[in-house]
mmCIF file with all atom_site columns, C-alpha atoms in Angstrom:
data_model
loop_
_atom_site.group_PDB
_atom_site.id
_atom_site.type_symbol
_atom_site.label_atom_id
_atom_site.label_alt_id
_atom_site.label_comp_id
_atom_site.label_asym_id
_atom_site.label_entity_id
_atom_site.label_seq_id
_atom_site.pdbx_PDB_ins_code
_atom_site.Cartn_x
_atom_site.Cartn_y
_atom_site.Cartn_z
_atom_site.occupancy
_atom_site.B_iso_or_equiv
_atom_site.pdbx_formal_charge
_atom_site.auth_seq_id
_atom_site.auth_comp_id
_atom_site.auth_asym_id
_atom_site.auth_atom_id
_atom_site.pdbx_PDB_model_num
ATOM 1   C CA . UNK A 1 1   ? 0.594   0.019   -0.025 1.00 84.00 ? 6   UNK A CA 1
ATOM 2   C CA . UNK A 1 2   ? 1.175   3.329   -0.392 1.00 88.00 ? 7   UNK A CA 1
ATOM 3   C CA . UNK A 1 3   ? -0.689  6.474   1.216  1.00 88.00 ? 8   UNK A CA 1
ATOM 4   C CA . UNK A 1 4   ? -0.803  9.767   -0.479 1.00 90.00 ? 9   UNK A CA 1
ATOM 5   C CA . UNK A 1 5   ? -1.252  12.704  2.201  1.00 92.00 ? 10  UNK A CA 1
ATOM 6   C CA . UNK A 1 6   ? -1.485  16.199  0.144  1.00 92.00 ? 11  UNK A CA 1
ATOM 7   C CA . UNK A 1 7   ? -1.615  19.986  2.264  1.00 93.00 ? 12  UNK A CA 1
ATOM 8   C CA . UNK A 1 8   ? -3.394  22.559  1.009  1.00 91.00 ? 13  UNK A CA 1
ATOM 9   C CA . UNK A 1 9   ? -4.992  25.683  1.703  1.00 90.00 ? 14  UNK A CA 1
ATOM 10  C CA . UNK A 1 10  ? -8.671  27.576  1.184  1.00 87.00 ? 15  UNK A CA 1
ATOM 11  C CA . UNK A 1 11  ? -9.201  30.647  -0.371 1.00 89.00 ? 16  UNK A CA 1
ATOM 12  C CA . UNK A 1 12  ? -8.698  31.935  3.631  1.00 88.00 ? 17  UNK A CA 1
ATOM 13  C CA . UNK A 1 13  ? -5.109  30.583  3.549  1.00 88.00 ? 18  UNK A CA 1
ATOM 14  C CA . UNK A 1 14  ? -7.061  27.684  6.531  1.00 88.00 ? 19  UNK A CA 1
ATOM 15  C CA . UNK A 1 15  ? -4.569  24.795  6.289  1.00 89.00 ? 20  UNK A CA 1
ATOM 16  C CA . UNK A 1 16  ? -5.804  21.324  5.399  1.00 90.00 ? 21  UNK A CA 1
ATOM 17  C CA . UNK A 1 17  ? -4.887  17.926  4.542  1.00 92.00 ? 22  UNK A CA 1
ATOM 18  C CA . UNK A 1 18  ? -6.390  15.305  2.395  1.00 90.00 ? 23  UNK A CA 1
ATOM 19  C CA . UNK A 1 19  ? -5.565  11.372  2.459  1.00 92.00 ? 24  UNK A CA 1
ATOM 20  C CA . UNK A 1 20  ? -5.791  8.783   -0.263 1.00 90.00 ? 25  UNK A CA 1
ATOM 21  C CA . UNK A 1 21  ? -4.194  5.875   -0.736 1.00 88.00 ? 26  UNK A CA 1
ATOM 22  C CA . UNK A 1 22  ? -3.232  3.188   -3.910 1.00 88.00 ? 27  UNK A CA 1
ATOM 23  C CA . UNK A 1 23  ? -1.522  -0.534  -3.893 1.00 83.00 ? 28  UNK A CA 1
ATOM 24  C CA . UNK A 1 24  ? 0.520   -1.970  -6.144 1.00 82.00 ? 29  UNK A CA 1
ATOM 25  C CA . UNK A 1 25  ? 1.551   -5.655  -6.719 1.00 84.00 ? 30  UNK A CA 1
ATOM 26  C CA . UNK A 1 26  ? 4.871   -6.951  -6.655 1.00 82.00 ? 31  UNK A CA 1
ATOM 27  C CA . UNK A 1 27  ? 4.652   -10.742 -7.704 1.00 83.00 ? 32  UNK A CA 1
ATOM 28  C CA . UNK A 1 28  ? 1.668   -12.831 -7.201 1.00 85.00 ? 33  UNK A CA 1
ATOM 29  C CA . UNK A 1 29  ? -1.440  -11.065 -5.697 1.00 85.00 ? 34  UNK A CA 1
ATOM 30  C CA . UNK A 1 30  ? -2.082  -12.442 -2.445 1.00 86.00 ? 35  UNK A CA 1
ATOM 31  C CA . UNK A 1 31  ? -5.855  -10.381 -1.596 1.00 92.00 ? 36  UNK A CA 1
ATOM 32  C CA . UNK A 1 32  ? -6.424  -10.410 1.653  1.00 95.00 ? 37  UNK A CA 1
ATOM 33  C CA . UNK A 1 33  ? -8.499  -13.455 3.973  1.00 96.00 ? 38  UNK A CA 1
ATOM 34  C CA . UNK A 1 34  ? -9.536  -9.975  6.142  1.00 97.00 ? 39  UNK A CA 1
ATOM 35  C CA . UNK A 1 35  ? -12.227 -7.759  5.843  1.00 97.00 ? 40  UNK A CA 1
ATOM 36  C CA . UNK A 1 36  ? -12.121 -3.964  7.634  1.00 98.00 ? 41  UNK A CA 1
ATOM 37  C CA . UNK A 1 37  ? -15.408 -1.546  8.650  1.00 98.00 ? 42  UNK A CA 1
ATOM 38  C CA . UNK A 1 38  ? -15.482 1.417   10.507 1.00 97.00 ? 43  UNK A CA 1
ATOM 39  C CA . UNK A 1 39  ? -18.444 3.543   11.121 1.00 93.00 ? 44  UNK A CA 1
ATOM 40  C CA . UNK A 1 40  ? -18.598 7.326   10.170 1.00 95.00 ? 45  UNK A CA 1
ATOM 41  C CA . UNK A 1 41  ? -18.256 9.702   13.131 1.00 97.00 ? 46  UNK A CA 1
ATOM 42  C CA . UNK A 1 42  ? -19.319 13.318  14.244 1.00 96.00 ? 47  UNK A CA 1
ATOM 43  C CA . UNK A 1 43  ? -16.326 14.746  16.002 1.00 96.00 ? 48  UNK A CA 1
ATOM 44  C CA . UNK A 1 44  ? -16.422 17.385  18.270 1.00 93.00 ? 49  UNK A CA 1
ATOM 45  C CA . UNK A 1 45  ? -13.363 17.442  21.088 1.00 93.00 ? 50  UNK A CA 1
ATOM 46  C CA . UNK A 1 46  ? -12.841 14.270  20.904 1.00 95.00 ? 51  UNK A CA 1
ATOM 47  C CA . UNK A 1 47  ? -14.502 10.745  19.383 1.00 96.00 ? 52  UNK A CA 1
ATOM 48  C CA . UNK A 1 48  ? -13.989 7.320   19.379 1.00 97.00 ? 53  UNK A CA 1
ATOM 49  C CA . UNK A 1 49  ? -13.377 5.489   15.894 1.00 97.00 ? 54  UNK A CA 1
ATOM 50  C CA . UNK A 1 50  ? -14.303 1.428   16.329 1.00 97.00 ? 55  UNK A CA 1
ATOM 51  C CA . UNK A 1 51  ? -12.442 -0.423  13.621 1.00 98.00 ? 56  UNK A CA 1
ATOM 52  C CA . UNK A 1 52  ? -14.210 -3.789  13.343 1.00 98.00 ? 57  UNK A CA 1
ATOM 53  C CA . UNK A 1 53  ? -11.974 -6.769  11.940 1.00 98.00 ? 58  UNK A CA 1
ATOM 54  C CA . UNK A 1 54  ? -13.116 -10.337 10.810 1.00 98.00 ? 59  UNK A CA 1
ATOM 55  C CA . UNK A 1 55  ? -10.878 -12.690 9.878  1.00 97.00 ? 60  UNK A CA 1
ATOM 56  C CA . UNK A 1 56  ? -12.472 -14.700 7.042  1.00 97.00 ? 61  UNK A CA 1
ATOM 57  C CA . UNK A 1 57  ? -10.502 -18.472 7.264  1.00 95.00 ? 62  UNK A CA 1
ATOM 58  C CA . UNK A 1 58  ? -10.706 -20.775 9.954  1.00 96.00 ? 63  UNK A CA 1
ATOM 59  C CA . UNK A 1 59  ? -6.403  -20.050 11.506 1.00 95.00 ? 64  UNK A CA 1
ATOM 60  C CA . UNK A 1 60  ? -5.290  -17.210 13.225 1.00 96.00 ? 65  UNK A CA 1
ATOM 61  C CA . UNK A 1 61  ? -3.535  -14.614 11.967 1.00 97.00 ? 66  UNK A CA 1
ATOM 62  C CA . UNK A 1 62  ? -0.847  -11.928 13.830 1.00 97.00 ? 67  UNK A CA 1
ATOM 63  C CA . UNK A 1 63  ? -1.792  -8.643  12.185 1.00 98.00 ? 68  UNK A CA 1
ATOM 64  C CA . UNK A 1 64  ? -0.423  -5.085  12.192 1.00 98.00 ? 69  UNK A CA 1
ATOM 65  C CA . UNK A 1 65  ? -3.652  -2.560  12.132 1.00 98.00 ? 70  UNK A CA 1
ATOM 66  C CA . UNK A 1 66  ? -2.479  1.565   11.517 1.00 97.00 ? 71  UNK A CA 1
ATOM 67  C CA . UNK A 1 67  ? -4.209  4.193   11.916 1.00 97.00 ? 72  UNK A CA 1
ATOM 68  C CA . UNK A 1 68  ? -4.093  7.266   9.271  1.00 96.00 ? 73  UNK A CA 1
ATOM 69  C CA . UNK A 1 69  ? -5.146  10.587  9.822  1.00 96.00 ? 74  UNK A CA 1
ATOM 70  C CA . UNK A 1 70  ? -5.057  14.032  8.085  1.00 96.00 ? 75  UNK A CA 1
ATOM 71  C CA . UNK A 1 71  ? -3.153  16.179  9.995  1.00 95.00 ? 76  UNK A CA 1
ATOM 72  C CA . UNK A 1 72  ? -6.160  18.281  11.604 1.00 96.00 ? 77  UNK A CA 1
ATOM 73  C CA . UNK A 1 73  ? -6.894  15.250  13.750 1.00 97.00 ? 78  UNK A CA 1
ATOM 74  C CA . UNK A 1 74  ? -4.633  13.293  16.122 1.00 97.00 ? 79  UNK A CA 1
ATOM 75  C CA . UNK A 1 75  ? -5.248  10.191  18.196 1.00 96.00 ? 80  UNK A CA 1
ATOM 76  C CA . UNK A 1 76  ? -3.906  8.918   20.939 1.00 91.00 ? 81  UNK A CA 1
ATOM 77  C CA . UNK A 1 77  ? -2.283  5.268   19.749 1.00 91.00 ? 82  UNK A CA 1
ATOM 78  C CA . UNK A 1 78  ? -2.711  5.005   16.457 1.00 91.00 ? 83  UNK A CA 1
ATOM 79  C CA . UNK A 1 79  ? -0.950  1.612   15.602 1.00 95.00 ? 84  UNK A CA 1
ATOM 80  C CA . UNK A 1 80  ? -1.208  -1.792  17.211 1.00 94.00 ? 85  UNK A CA 1
ATOM 81  C CA . UNK A 1 81  ? -0.476  -5.515  16.827 1.00 97.00 ? 86  UNK A CA 1
ATOM 82  C CA . UNK A 1 82  ? -3.712  -8.031  16.852 1.00 97.00 ? 87  UNK A CA 1
ATOM 83  C CA . UNK A 1 83  ? -3.901  -11.516 17.111 1.00 97.00 ? 88  UNK A CA 1
ATOM 84  C CA . UNK A 1 84  ? -6.874  -12.329 15.193 1.00 97.00 ? 89  UNK A CA 1
ATOM 85  C CA . UNK A 1 85  ? -8.668  -15.713 16.077 1.00 97.00 ? 90  UNK A CA 1
ATOM 86  C CA . UNK A 1 86  ? -10.134 -17.548 12.812 1.00 96.00 ? 91  UNK A CA 1
ATOM 87  C CA . UNK A 1 87  ? -13.694 -17.341 11.602 1.00 96.00 ? 92  UNK A CA 1
ATOM 88  C CA . UNK A 1 88  ? -13.766 -14.468 13.957 1.00 97.00 ? 93  UNK A CA 1
ATOM 89  C CA . UNK A 1 89  ? -14.221 -10.883 14.497 1.00 97.00 ? 94  UNK A CA 1
ATOM 90  C CA . UNK A 1 90  ? -12.111 -8.345  17.106 1.00 97.00 ? 95  UNK A CA 1
ATOM 91  C CA . UNK A 1 91  ? -13.261 -4.194  17.482 1.00 97.00 ? 96  UNK A CA 1
ATOM 92  C CA . UNK A 1 92  ? -10.461 -2.086  17.520 1.00 97.00 ? 97  UNK A CA 1
ATOM 93  C CA . UNK A 1 93  ? -11.278 1.788   19.312 1.00 97.00 ? 98  UNK A CA 1
ATOM 94  C CA . UNK A 1 94  ? -9.196  4.980   18.474 1.00 97.00 ? 99  UNK A CA 1
ATOM 95  C CA . UNK A 1 95  ? -10.086 7.889   20.810 1.00 97.00 ? 100 UNK A CA 1
ATOM 96  C CA . UNK A 1 96  ? -9.154  11.009  18.565 1.00 97.00 ? 101 UNK A CA 1
ATOM 97  C CA . UNK A 1 97  ? -8.985  14.465  19.540 1.00 97.00 ? 102 UNK A CA 1
ATOM 98  C CA . UNK A 1 98  ? -9.943  17.537  17.212 1.00 96.00 ? 103 UNK A CA 1
ATOM 99  C CA . UNK A 1 99  ? -6.500  19.165  16.838 1.00 94.00 ? 104 UNK A CA 1
ATOM 100 C CA . UNK A 1 100 ? -7.489  22.069  14.248 1.00 93.00 ? 105 UNK A CA 1
ATOM 101 C CA . UNK A 1 101 ? -10.170 21.013  12.372 1.00 93.00 ? 106 UNK A CA 1
ATOM 102 C CA . UNK A 1 102 ? -12.974 23.443  11.606 1.00 91.00 ? 107 UNK A CA 1
ATOM 103 C CA . UNK A 1 103 ? -16.859 22.491  12.362 1.00 92.00 ? 108 UNK A CA 1
ATOM 104 C CA . UNK A 1 104 ? -18.569 21.323  8.792  1.00 92.00 ? 109 UNK A CA 1
ATOM 105 C CA . UNK A 1 105 ? -14.934 19.757  7.696  1.00 92.00 ? 110 UNK A CA 1
ATOM 106 C CA . UNK A 1 106 ? -15.650 15.916  6.483  1.00 94.00 ? 111 UNK A CA 1
ATOM 107 C CA . UNK A 1 107 ? -12.587 13.894  6.610  1.00 94.00 ? 112 UNK A CA 1
ATOM 108 C CA . UNK A 1 108 ? -11.744 10.556  5.350  1.00 94.00 ? 113 UNK A CA 1
ATOM 109 C CA . UNK A 1 109 ? -9.418  8.550   7.717  1.00 96.00 ? 114 UNK A CA 1
ATOM 110 C CA . UNK A 1 110 ? -7.838  4.987   6.594  1.00 96.00 ? 115 UNK A CA 1
ATOM 111 C CA . UNK A 1 111 ? -7.073  1.993   8.801  1.00 97.00 ? 116 UNK A CA 1
ATOM 112 C CA . UNK A 1 112 ? -4.615  -0.197  7.565  1.00 96.00 ? 117 UNK A CA 1
ATOM 113 C CA . UNK A 1 113 ? -4.339  -3.819  8.361  1.00 97.00 ? 118 UNK A CA 1
ATOM 114 C CA . UNK A 1 114 ? -1.325  -6.141  7.230  1.00 96.00 ? 119 UNK A CA 1
ATOM 115 C CA . UNK A 1 115 ? 0.088   -9.434  7.804  1.00 96.00 ? 120 UNK A CA 1
ATOM 116 C CA . UNK A 1 116 ? 2.394   -12.643 6.181  1.00 94.00 ? 121 UNK A CA 1
ATOM 117 C CA . UNK A 1 117 ? 1.827   -15.783 5.190  1.00 93.00 ? 122 UNK A CA 1
ATOM 118 C CA . UNK A 1 118 ? 3.966   -17.724 3.593  1.00 89.00 ? 123 UNK A CA 1
ATOM 119 C CA . UNK A 1 119 ? 6.455   -15.402 2.876  1.00 89.00 ? 124 UNK A CA 1
ATOM 120 C CA . UNK A 1 120 ? 3.824   -13.925 1.433  1.00 91.00 ? 125 UNK A CA 1
ATOM 121 C CA . UNK A 1 121 ? 2.773   -10.209 2.348  1.00 91.00 ? 126 UNK A CA 1
ATOM 122 C CA . UNK A 1 122 ? -1.513  -8.989  2.416  1.00 93.00 ? 127 UNK A CA 1
ATOM 123 C CA . UNK A 1 123 ? -2.852  -5.621  3.189  1.00 94.00 ? 128 UNK A CA 1
ATOM 124 C CA . UNK A 1 124 ? -6.359  -4.234  3.394  1.00 95.00 ? 129 UNK A CA 1
ATOM 125 C CA . UNK A 1 125 ? -7.245  -0.430  3.525  1.00 94.00 ? 130 UNK A CA 1
ATOM 126 C CA . UNK A 1 126 ? -10.611 0.363   5.593  1.00 96.00 ? 131 UNK A CA 1
ATOM 127 C CA . UNK A 1 127 ? -12.035 4.139   4.487  1.00 95.00 ? 132 UNK A CA 1
ATOM 128 C CA . UNK A 1 128 ? -13.875 6.007   7.239  1.00 96.00 ? 133 UNK A CA 1
ATOM 129 C CA . UNK A 1 129 ? -15.912 9.274   7.817  1.00 97.00 ? 134 UNK A CA 1
ATOM 130 C CA . UNK A 1 130 ? -15.061 11.987  10.453 1.00 97.00 ? 135 UNK A CA 1
ATOM 131 C CA . UNK A 1 131 ? -17.391 14.629  10.342 1.00 97.00 ? 136 UNK A CA 1
ATOM 132 C CA . UNK A 1 132 ? -16.652 17.675  12.492 1.00 96.00 ? 137 UNK A CA 1
ATOM 133 C CA . UNK A 1 133 ? -19.105 19.463  14.347 1.00 93.00 ? 138 UNK A CA 1
ATOM 134 C CA . UNK A 1 134 ? -19.027 22.793  16.384 1.00 87.00 ? 139 UNK A CA 1
ATOM 135 C CA . UNK A 1 135 ? -18.053 21.650  19.725 1.00 76.00 ? 140 UNK A CA 1
ATOM 136 C CA . UNK A 1 136 ? -21.636 22.626  21.892 1.00 70.00 ? 141 UNK A CA 1
ATOM 137 C CA . UNK A 1 137 ? -21.725 26.258  23.427 1.00 66.00 ? 142 UNK A CA 1
ATOM 138 C CA . UNK A 1 138 ? -23.952 25.760  26.966 1.00 66.00 ? 143 UNK A CA 1
ATOM 139 C CA . UNK A 1 139 ? -25.143 29.704  26.732 1.00 68.00 ? 144 UNK A CA 1
ATOM 140 C CA . UNK A 1 140 ? -26.152 28.694  22.875 1.00 68.00 ? 145 UNK A CA 1
ATOM 141 C CA . UNK A 1 141 ? -28.179 25.374  23.488 1.00 70.00 ? 146 UNK A CA 1
ATOM 142 C CA . UNK A 1 142 ? -29.354 26.369  26.844 1.00 77.00 ? 147 UNK A CA 1
ATOM 143 C CA . UNK A 1 143 ? -30.679 30.386  25.508 1.00 80.00 ? 148 UNK A CA 1
ATOM 144 C CA . UNK A 1 144 ? -34.328 29.663  25.735 1.00 85.00 ? 149 UNK A CA 1
ATOM 145 C CA . UNK A 1 145 ? -34.165 27.675  29.132 1.00 83.00 ? 150 UNK A CA 1
ATOM 146 C CA . UNK A 1 146 ? -32.103 30.796  29.766 1.00 83.00 ? 151 UNK A CA 1
ATOM 147 C CA . UNK A 1 147 ? -34.056 33.394  29.239 1.00 86.00 ? 152 UNK A CA 1
ATOM 148 C CA . UNK A 1 148 ? -37.379 31.693  30.297 1.00 89.00 ? 153 UNK A CA 1
ATOM 149 C CA . UNK A 1 149 ? -35.411 31.691  33.734 1.00 89.00 ? 154 UNK A CA 1
ATOM 150 C CA . UNK A 1 150 ? -34.425 35.584  33.917 1.00 89.00 ? 155 UNK A CA 1
ATOM 151 C CA . UNK A 1 151 ? -37.933 36.121  32.831 1.00 90.00 ? 156 UNK A CA 1
ATOM 152 C CA . UNK A 1 152 ? -39.652 34.377  35.729 1.00 91.00 ? 157 UNK A CA 1
ATOM 153 C CA . UNK A 1 153 ? -37.252 36.122  38.549 1.00 91.00 ? 158 UNK A CA 1
ATOM 154 C CA . UNK A 1 154 ? -38.020 39.552  37.366 1.00 90.00 ? 159 UNK A CA 1
ATOM 155 C CA . UNK A 1 155 ? -42.062 38.959  37.039 1.00 89.00 ? 160 UNK A CA 1
ATOM 156 C CA . UNK A 1 156 ? -40.905 37.488  40.949 1.00 89.00 ? 161 UNK A CA 1
ATOM 157 C CA . UNK A 1 157 ? -39.176 40.823  41.387 1.00 87.00 ? 162 UNK A CA 1
ATOM 158 C CA . UNK A 1 158 ? -41.731 42.774  40.400 1.00 86.00 ? 163 UNK A CA 1
ATOM 159 C CA . UNK A 1 159 ? -44.633 40.900  42.205 1.00 84.00 ? 164 UNK A CA 1
ATOM 160 C CA . UNK A 1 160 ? -42.157 41.225  45.283 1.00 84.00 ? 165 UNK A CA 1
ATOM 161 C CA . UNK A 1 161 ? -42.221 44.988  44.631 1.00 81.00 ? 166 UNK A CA 1
ATOM 162 C CA . UNK A 1 162 ? -45.736 45.317  44.414 1.00 80.00 ? 167 UNK A CA 1
ATOM 163 C CA . UNK A 1 163 ? -47.398 42.928  46.562 1.00 79.00 ? 168 UNK A CA 1
ATOM 164 C CA . UNK A 1 164 ? -45.297 43.480  49.604 1.00 75.00 ? 169 UNK A CA 1
ATOM 165 C CA . UNK A 1 165 ? -44.286 47.477  49.760 1.00 69.00 ? 170 UNK A CA 1
ATOM 166 C CA . UNK A 1 166 ? -41.935 49.243  51.467 1.00 66.00 ? 171 UNK A CA 1
ATOM 167 C CA . UNK A 1 167 ? -42.700 50.804  55.472 1.00 62.00 ? 172 UNK A CA 1
ATOM 168 C CA . UNK A 1 168 ? -41.706 54.069  56.324 1.00 57.00 ? 173 UNK A CA 1
#
């Protein structure tokens, strides 16, 4: 596999990264006997990316798992080794952090799973999508509740002033 990372700027000069991949074969082709799936996620500040991988054969395999992210997103751990039992599936979780991605953007991310068997190398790229969501602002999320509470406090203050006049 070959990973390709392209750095570019939008019209405002804000930097972005675009990821892509390609395969090449040396010698005989040895298609992978594994299958992977990444569910698309929404990322504010932090989120968990789940990568499910399935062994299509009865024999166990030792896999190297690597996560490829754009520069705007980081992960606490991007590489691991697992042993996947025959005809079983497993979920690997990656904790992602929004480093500098802008709300409204969508970034493809990739997980590369590799193994060697009988002197041949097999690899599988699995693509997912990370959608960047705006951070939840407390005041924006609860502004109606806050305004209603403030209105009730004002009414209570006026009622106290009206029904309990000051003594002189």
